[in-house]
Short mmCIF file of N, CA and C in Angstrom, two decimals:
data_model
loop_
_atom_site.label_atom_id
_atom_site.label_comp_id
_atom_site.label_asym_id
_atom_site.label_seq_id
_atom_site.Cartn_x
_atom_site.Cartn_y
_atom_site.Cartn_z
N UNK A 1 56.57 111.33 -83.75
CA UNK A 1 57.14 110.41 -82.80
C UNK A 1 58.55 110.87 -82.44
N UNK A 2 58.75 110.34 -81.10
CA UNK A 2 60.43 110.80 -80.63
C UNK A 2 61.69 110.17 -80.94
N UNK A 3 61.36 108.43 -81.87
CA UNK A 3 62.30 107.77 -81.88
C UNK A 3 63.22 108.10 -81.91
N UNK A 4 63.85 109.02 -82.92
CA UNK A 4 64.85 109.47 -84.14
C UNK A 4 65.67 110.81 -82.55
N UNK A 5 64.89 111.52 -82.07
CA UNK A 5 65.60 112.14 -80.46
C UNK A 5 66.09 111.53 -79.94
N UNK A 6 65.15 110.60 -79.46
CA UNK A 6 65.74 109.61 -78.50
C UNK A 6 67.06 108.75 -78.61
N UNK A 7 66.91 108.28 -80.00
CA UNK A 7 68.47 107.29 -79.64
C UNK A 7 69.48 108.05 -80.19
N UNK A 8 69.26 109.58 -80.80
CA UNK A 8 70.38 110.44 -81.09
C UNK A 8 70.47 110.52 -79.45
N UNK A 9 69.61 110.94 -78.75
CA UNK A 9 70.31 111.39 -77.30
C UNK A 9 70.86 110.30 -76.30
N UNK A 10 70.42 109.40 -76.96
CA UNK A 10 71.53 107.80 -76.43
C UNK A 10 72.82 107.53 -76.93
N UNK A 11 72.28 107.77 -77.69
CA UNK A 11 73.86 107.46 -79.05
C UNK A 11 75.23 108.38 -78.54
N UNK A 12 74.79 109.87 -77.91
CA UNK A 12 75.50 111.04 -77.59
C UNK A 12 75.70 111.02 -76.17
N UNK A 13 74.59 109.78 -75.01
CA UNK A 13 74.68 109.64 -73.86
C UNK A 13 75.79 108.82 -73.77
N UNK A 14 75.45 107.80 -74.50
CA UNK A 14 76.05 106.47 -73.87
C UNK A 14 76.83 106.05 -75.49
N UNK A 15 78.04 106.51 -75.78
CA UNK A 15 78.28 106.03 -77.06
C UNK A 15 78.79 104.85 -77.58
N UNK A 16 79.20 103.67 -75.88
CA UNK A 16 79.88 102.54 -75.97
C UNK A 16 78.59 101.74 -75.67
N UNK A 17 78.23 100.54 -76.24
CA UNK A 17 78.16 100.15 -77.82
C UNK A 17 77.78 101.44 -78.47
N UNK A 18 77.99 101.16 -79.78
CA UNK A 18 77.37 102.55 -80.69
C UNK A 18 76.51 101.96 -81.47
N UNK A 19 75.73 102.91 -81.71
CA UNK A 19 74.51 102.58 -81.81
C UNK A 19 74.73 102.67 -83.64
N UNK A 20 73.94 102.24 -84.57
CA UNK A 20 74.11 102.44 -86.09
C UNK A 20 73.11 103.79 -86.41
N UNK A 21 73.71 104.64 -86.63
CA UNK A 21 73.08 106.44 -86.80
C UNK A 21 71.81 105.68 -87.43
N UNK A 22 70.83 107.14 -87.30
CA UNK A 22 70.01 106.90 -88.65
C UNK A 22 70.57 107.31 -89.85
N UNK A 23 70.19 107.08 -90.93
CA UNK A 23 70.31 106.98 -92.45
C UNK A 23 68.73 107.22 -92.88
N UNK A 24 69.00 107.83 -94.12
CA UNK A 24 68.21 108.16 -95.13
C UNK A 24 67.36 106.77 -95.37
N UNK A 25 67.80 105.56 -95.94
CA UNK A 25 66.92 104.64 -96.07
C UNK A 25 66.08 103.98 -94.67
N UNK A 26 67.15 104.23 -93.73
CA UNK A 26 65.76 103.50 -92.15
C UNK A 26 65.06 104.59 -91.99
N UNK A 27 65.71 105.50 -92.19
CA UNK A 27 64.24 106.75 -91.34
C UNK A 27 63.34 106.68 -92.81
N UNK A 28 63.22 106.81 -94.11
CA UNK A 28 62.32 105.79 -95.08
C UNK A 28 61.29 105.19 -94.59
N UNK A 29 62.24 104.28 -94.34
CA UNK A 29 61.45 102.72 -94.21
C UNK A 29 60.31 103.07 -93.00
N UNK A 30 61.06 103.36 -91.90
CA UNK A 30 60.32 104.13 -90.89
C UNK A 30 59.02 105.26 -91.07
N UNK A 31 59.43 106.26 -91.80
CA UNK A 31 58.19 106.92 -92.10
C UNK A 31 57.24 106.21 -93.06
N UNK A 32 57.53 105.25 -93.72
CA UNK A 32 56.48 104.64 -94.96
C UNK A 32 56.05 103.55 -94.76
N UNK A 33 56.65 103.02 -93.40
CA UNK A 33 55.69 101.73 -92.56
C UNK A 33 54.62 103.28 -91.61
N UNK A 34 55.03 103.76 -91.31
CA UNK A 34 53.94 104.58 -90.55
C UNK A 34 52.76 104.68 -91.25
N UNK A 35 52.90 104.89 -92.16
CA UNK A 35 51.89 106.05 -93.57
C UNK A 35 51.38 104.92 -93.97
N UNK A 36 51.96 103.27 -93.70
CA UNK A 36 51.46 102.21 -94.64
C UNK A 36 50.84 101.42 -93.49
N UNK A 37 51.36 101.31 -92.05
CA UNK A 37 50.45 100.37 -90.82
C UNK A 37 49.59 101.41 -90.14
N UNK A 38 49.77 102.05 -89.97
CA UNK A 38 48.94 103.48 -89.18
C UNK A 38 47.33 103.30 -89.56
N UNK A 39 47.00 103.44 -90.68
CA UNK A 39 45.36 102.93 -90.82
C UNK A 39 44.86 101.54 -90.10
N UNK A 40 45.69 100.78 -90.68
CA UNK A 40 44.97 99.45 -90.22
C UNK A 40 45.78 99.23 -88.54
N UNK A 41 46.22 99.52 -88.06
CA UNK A 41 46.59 99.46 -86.58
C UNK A 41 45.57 100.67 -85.92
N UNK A 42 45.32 101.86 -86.23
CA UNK A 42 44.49 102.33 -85.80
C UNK A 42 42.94 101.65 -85.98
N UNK A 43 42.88 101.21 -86.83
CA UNK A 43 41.30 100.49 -86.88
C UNK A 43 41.31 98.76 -86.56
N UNK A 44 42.37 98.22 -86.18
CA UNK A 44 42.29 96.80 -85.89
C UNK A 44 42.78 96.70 -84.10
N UNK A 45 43.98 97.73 -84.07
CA UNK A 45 44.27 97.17 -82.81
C UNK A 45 44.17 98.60 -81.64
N UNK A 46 43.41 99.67 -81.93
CA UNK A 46 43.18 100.73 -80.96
C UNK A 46 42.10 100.49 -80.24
N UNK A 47 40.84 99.50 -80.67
CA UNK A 47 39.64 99.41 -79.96
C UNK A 47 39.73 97.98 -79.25
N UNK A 48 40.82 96.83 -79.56
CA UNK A 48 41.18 95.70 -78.95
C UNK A 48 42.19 96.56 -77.44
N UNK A 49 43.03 97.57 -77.56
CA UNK A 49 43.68 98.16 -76.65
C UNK A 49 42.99 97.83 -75.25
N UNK A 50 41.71 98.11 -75.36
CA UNK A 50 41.02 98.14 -74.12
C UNK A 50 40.98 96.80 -73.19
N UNK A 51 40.86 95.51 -73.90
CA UNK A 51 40.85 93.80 -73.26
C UNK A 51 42.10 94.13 -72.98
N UNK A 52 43.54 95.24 -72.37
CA UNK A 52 44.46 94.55 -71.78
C UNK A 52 45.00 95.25 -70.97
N UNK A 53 43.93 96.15 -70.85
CA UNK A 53 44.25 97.18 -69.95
C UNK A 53 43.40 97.19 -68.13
N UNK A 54 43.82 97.65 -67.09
CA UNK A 54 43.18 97.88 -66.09
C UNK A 54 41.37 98.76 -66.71
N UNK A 55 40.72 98.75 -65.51
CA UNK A 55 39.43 99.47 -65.70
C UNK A 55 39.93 100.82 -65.84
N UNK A 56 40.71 101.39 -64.79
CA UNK A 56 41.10 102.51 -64.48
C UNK A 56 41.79 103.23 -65.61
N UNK A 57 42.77 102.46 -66.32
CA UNK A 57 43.49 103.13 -67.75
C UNK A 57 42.38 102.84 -68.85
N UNK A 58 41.52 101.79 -68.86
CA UNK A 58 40.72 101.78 -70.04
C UNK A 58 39.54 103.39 -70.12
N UNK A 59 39.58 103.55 -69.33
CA UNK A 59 39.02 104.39 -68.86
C UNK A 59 39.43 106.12 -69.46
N UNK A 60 40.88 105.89 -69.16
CA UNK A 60 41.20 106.91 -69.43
C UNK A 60 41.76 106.60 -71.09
N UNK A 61 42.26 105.72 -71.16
CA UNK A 61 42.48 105.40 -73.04
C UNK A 61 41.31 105.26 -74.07
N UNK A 62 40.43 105.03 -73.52
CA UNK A 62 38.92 105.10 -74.38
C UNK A 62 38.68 106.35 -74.28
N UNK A 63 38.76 107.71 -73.18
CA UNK A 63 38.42 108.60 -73.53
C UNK A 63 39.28 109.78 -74.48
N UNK A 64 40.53 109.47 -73.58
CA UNK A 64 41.80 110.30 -74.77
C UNK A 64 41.84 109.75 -76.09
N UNK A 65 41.70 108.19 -76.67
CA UNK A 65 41.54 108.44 -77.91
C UNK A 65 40.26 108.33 -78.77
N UNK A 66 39.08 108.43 -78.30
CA UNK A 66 37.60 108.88 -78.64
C UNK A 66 37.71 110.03 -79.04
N UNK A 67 38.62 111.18 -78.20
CA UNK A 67 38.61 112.20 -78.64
C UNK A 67 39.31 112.71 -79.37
N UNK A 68 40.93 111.86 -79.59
CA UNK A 68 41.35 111.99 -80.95
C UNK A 68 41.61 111.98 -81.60
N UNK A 69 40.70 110.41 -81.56
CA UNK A 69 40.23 110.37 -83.12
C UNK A 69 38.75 110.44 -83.71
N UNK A 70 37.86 111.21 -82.68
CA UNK A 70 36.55 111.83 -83.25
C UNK A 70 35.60 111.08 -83.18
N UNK A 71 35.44 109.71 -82.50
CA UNK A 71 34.73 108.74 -82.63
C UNK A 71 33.98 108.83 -80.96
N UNK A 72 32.53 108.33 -81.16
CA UNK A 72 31.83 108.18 -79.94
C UNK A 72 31.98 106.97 -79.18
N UNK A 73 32.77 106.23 -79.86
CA UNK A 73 32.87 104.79 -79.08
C UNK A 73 34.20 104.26 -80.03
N UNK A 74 35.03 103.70 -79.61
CA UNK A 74 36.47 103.19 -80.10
C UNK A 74 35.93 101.58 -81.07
N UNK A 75 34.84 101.40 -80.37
CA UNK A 75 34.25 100.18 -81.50
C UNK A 75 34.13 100.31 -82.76
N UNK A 76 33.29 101.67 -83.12
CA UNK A 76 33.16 102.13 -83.96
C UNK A 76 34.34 102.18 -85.30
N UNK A 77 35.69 102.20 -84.47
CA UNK A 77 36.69 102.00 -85.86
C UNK A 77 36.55 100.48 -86.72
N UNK A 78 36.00 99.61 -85.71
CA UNK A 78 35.90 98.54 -86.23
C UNK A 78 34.24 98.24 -87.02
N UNK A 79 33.61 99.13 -86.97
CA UNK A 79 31.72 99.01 -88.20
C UNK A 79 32.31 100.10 -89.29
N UNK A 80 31.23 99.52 -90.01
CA UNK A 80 30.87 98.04 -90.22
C UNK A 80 31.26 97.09 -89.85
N UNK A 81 30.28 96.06 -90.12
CA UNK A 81 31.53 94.23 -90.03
C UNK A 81 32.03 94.57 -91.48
N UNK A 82 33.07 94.25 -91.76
CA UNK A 82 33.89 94.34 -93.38
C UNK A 82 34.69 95.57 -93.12
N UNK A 83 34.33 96.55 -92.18
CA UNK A 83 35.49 97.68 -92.41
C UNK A 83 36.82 97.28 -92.14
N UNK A 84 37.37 96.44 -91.22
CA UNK A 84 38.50 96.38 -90.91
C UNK A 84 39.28 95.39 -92.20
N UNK A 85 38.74 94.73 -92.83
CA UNK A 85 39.02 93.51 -93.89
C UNK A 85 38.58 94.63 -95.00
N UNK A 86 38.91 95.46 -95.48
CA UNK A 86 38.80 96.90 -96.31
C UNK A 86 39.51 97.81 -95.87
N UNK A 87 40.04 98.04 -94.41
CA UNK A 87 41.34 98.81 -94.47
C UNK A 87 42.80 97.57 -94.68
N UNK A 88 42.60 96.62 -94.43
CA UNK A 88 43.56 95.92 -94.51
C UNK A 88 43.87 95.91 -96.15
N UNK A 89 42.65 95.61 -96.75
CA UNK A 89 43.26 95.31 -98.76
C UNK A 89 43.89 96.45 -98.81
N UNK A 90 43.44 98.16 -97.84
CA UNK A 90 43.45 99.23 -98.63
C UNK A 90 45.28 99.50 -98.63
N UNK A 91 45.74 98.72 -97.51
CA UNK A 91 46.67 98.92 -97.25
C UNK A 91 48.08 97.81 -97.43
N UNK A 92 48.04 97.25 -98.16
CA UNK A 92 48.64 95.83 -98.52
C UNK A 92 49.36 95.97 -99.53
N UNK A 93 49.53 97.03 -100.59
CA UNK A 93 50.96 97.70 -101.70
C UNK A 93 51.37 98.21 -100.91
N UNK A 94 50.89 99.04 -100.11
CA UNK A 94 52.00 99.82 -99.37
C UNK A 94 52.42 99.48 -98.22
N UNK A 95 52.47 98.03 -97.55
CA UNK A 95 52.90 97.11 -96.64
C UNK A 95 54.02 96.25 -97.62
N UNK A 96 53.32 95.32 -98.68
CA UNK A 96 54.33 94.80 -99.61
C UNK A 96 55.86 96.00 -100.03
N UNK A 97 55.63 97.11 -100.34
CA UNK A 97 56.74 97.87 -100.72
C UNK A 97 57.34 98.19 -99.30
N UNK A 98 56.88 98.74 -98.13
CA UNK A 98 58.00 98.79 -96.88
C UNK A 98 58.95 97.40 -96.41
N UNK A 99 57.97 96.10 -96.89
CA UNK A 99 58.26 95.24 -96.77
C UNK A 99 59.73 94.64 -97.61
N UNK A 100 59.45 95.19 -98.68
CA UNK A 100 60.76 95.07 -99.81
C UNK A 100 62.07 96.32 -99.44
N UNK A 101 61.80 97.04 -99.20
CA UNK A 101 62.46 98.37 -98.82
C UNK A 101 63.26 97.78 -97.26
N UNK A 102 62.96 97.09 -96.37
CA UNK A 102 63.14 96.53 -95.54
C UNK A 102 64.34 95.25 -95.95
N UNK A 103 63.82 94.95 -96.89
CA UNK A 103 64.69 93.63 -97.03
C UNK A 103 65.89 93.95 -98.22
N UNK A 104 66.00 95.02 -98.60
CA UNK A 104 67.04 95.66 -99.20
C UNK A 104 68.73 94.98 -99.19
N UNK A 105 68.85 95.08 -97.48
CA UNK A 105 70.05 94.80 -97.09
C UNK A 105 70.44 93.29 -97.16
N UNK A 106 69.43 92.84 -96.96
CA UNK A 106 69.00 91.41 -96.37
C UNK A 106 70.85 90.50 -96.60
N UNK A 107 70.97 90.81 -97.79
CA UNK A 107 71.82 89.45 -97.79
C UNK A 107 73.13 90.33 -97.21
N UNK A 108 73.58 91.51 -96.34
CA UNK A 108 74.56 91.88 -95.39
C UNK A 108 74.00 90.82 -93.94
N UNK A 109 72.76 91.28 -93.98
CA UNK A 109 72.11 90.78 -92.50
C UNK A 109 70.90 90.46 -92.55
N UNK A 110 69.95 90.13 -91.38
CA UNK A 110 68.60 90.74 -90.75
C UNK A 110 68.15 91.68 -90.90
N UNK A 111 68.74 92.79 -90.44
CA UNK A 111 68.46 94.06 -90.33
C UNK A 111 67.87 95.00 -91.37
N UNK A 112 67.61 96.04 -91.11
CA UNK A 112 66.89 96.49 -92.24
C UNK A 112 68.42 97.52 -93.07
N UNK A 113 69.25 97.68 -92.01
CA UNK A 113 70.71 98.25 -93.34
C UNK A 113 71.71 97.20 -93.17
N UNK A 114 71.15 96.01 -92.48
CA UNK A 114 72.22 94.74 -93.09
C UNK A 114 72.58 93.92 -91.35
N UNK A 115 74.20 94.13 -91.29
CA UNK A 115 74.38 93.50 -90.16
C UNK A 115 74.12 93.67 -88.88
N UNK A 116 74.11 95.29 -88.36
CA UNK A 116 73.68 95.52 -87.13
C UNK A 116 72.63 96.44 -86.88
N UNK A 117 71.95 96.11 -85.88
CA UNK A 117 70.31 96.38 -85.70
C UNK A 117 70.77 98.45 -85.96
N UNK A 118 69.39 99.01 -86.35
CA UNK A 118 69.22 100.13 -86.43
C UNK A 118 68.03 100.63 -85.62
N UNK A 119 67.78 101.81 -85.15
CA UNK A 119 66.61 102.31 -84.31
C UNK A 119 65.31 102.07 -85.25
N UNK A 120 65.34 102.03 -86.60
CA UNK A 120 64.01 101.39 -87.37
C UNK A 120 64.27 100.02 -87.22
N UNK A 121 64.16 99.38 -86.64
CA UNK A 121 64.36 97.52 -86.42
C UNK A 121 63.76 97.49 -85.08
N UNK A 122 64.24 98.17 -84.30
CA UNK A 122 63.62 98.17 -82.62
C UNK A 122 62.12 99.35 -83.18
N UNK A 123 62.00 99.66 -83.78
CA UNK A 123 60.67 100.78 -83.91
C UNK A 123 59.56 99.51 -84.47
N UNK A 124 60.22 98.58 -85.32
CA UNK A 124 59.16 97.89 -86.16
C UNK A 124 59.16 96.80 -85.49
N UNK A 125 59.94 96.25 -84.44
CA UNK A 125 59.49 95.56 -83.82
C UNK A 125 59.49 95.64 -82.26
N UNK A 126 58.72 96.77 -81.81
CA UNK A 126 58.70 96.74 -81.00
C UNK A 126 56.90 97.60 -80.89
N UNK A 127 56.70 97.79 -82.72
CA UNK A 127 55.57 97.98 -82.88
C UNK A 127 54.50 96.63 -83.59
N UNK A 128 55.52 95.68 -83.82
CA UNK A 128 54.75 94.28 -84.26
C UNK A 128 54.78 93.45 -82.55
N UNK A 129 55.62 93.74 -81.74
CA UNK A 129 55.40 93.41 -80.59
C UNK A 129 54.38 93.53 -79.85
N UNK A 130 54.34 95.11 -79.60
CA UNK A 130 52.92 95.67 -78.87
C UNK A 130 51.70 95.33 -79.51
N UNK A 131 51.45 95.02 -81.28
CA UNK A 131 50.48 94.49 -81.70
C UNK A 131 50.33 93.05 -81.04
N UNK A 132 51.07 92.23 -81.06
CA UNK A 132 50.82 90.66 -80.83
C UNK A 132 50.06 90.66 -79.26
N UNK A 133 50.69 91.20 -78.32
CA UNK A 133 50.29 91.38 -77.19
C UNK A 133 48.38 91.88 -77.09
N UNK A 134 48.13 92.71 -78.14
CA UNK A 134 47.08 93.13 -78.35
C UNK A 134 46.26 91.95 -79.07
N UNK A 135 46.89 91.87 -79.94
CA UNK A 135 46.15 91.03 -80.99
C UNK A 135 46.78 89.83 -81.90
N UNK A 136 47.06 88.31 -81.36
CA UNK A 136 47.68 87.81 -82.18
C UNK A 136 47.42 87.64 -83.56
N UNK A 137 45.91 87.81 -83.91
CA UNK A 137 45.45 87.75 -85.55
C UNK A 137 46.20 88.62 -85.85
N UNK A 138 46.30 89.99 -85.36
CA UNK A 138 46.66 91.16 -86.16
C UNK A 138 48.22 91.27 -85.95
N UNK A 139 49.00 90.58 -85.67
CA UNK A 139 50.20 90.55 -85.54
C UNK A 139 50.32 89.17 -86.91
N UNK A 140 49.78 87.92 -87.02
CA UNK A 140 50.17 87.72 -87.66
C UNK A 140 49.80 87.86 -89.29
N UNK A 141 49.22 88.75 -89.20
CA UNK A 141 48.79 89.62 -90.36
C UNK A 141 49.78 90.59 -91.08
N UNK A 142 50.46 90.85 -90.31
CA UNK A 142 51.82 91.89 -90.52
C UNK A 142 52.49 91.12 -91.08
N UNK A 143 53.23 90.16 -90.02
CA UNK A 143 54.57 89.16 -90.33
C UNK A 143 54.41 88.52 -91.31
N UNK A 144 53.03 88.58 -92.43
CA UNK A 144 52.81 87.76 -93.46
C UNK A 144 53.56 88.62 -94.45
N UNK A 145 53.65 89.75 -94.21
CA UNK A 145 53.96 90.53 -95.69
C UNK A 145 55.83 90.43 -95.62
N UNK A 146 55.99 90.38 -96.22
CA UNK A 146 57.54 90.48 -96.90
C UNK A 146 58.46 91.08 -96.03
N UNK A 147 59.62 90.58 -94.99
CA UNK A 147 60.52 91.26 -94.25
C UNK A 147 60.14 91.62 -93.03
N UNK A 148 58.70 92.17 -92.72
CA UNK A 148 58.33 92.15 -91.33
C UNK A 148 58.78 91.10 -90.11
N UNK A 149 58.55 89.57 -90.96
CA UNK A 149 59.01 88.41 -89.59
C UNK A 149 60.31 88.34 -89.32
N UNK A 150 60.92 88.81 -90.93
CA UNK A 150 62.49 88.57 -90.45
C UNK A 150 63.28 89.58 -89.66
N UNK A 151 62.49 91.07 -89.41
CA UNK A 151 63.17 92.01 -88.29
C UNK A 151 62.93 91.98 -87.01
N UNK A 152 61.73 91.20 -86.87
CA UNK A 152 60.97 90.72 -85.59
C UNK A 152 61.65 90.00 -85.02
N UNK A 153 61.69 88.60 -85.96
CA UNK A 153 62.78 87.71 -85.51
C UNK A 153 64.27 88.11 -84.91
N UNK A 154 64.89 88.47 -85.98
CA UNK A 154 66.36 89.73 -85.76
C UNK A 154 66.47 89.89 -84.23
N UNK A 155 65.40 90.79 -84.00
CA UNK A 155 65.21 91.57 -82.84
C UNK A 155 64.67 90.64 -81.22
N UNK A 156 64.07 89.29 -81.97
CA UNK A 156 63.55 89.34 -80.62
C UNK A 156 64.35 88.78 -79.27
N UNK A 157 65.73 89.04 -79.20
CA UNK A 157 66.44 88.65 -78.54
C UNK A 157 66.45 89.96 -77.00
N UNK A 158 65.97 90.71 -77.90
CA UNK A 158 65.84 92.04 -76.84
C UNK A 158 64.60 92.23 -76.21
N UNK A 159 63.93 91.00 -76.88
CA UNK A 159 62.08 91.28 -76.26
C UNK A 159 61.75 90.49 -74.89
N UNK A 160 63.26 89.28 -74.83
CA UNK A 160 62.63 88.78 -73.52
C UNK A 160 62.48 89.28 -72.17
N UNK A 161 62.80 90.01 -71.71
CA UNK A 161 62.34 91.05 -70.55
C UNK A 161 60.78 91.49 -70.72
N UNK A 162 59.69 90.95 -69.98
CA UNK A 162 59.01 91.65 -70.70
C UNK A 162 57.64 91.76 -69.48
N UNK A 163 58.12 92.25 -68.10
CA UNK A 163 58.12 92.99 -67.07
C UNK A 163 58.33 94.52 -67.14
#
C-alpha cells in the first residue's frame, strides 16, 4: 500500500499543519491490523463490494478480483455457509492484540500515539469506514474488538464529506 508515500509526500508538500511523522509503533499497528483484518475483509466484505457498485464497475471489480484472488465467482469467498464465521474466530487474537497495541497511548489521547491523529488513524478508519458503507454487520464486528471504535470515533470528524 502507498499510505506511508503518500503523507510523507504531503507532509514535505504542504508542511503547515504538520502532519505527526510515522513512527515505529503506527506503522506496527498498521502492518499487524493488515496481517490481522485482511483475511476476514477479504472474505466478508470483497464479494458484498458488488451491491454498491454501478453494473459497469461491478463488472469490472468482479473480474479484476476473481482473478486475483483465483476464485471463479467472488461468492465463493463466502462457501461454505460457516466459512466466513471461521475466518472471523481465525482471526480475533490477532484483532484483540492490534486492538491493545492501538490503545497504548490512550490515556495522552484517542489516537493511536496519543493526542494528535497519525496517518495509521486515517488508514484504520477510513478502512472501518469503507467497510460500514459495504457492510454494516461487518463494520460492527470490528468496532467490537478493543480500540477500533475509539479511532473511528477520534476520526470521524473528517468523514463528513462524503461526496
Amino acid at each position: 500500500m502507498d499510505s506511508t508515500p503518500i503523507a510523507l509526500f504531503l507532509e514535505s508538500t504542504y508542511p503547515a499543519p504538520p502532519l505527526t511523522p510515522p513512527s515505529g509503533h503506527d506503522l506496527a499497528i498498521q502492518s499487524r491490523a493488515r496481517a490481522a483484518v485482511g483475511p476476514a475483509f477479504r472474505t466478508s466484505i470483497t464479494p458484498r463490494e458488488l451491491r454498491i457498485l454501478s453494473p459497469r464497475s461491478q463488472e469490472y471489480f468482479r473480474r479484476t478480483r476473481e482473478a486475483a484472488l483465483g476464485v471463479q465467482r467472488l461468492e465463493e469467498l463466502l462457501e461454505p455457509p460457516g466459512k466466513e464465521e471461521e475466518v472471523w474466530r481465525g482471526v480475533e487474537g490477532a484483532m484483540r492484540e492490534v486492538g491493545e497495541m492501538m490503545r497504548t497511548s490512550k490515556a495522552e489521547g484517542p489516537f493511536v500515539l496519543g493526542e494528535r491523529p497519525c496517518q495509521t488513524d486515517f488508514w484504520i478508519a477510513g478502512a472501518l469506514q469503507a467497510a460500514r458503507v459495504v457492510d454494516e454487520g461487518v463494520w460492527r464486528r470490528v468496532v467490537a474488538f478493543p480500540g477500533f471504535a475509539e479511532v473511528y470515533g477520534a476520526c470521524e470528524g473528517w468523514m463528513g464529506k462524503m461526496d
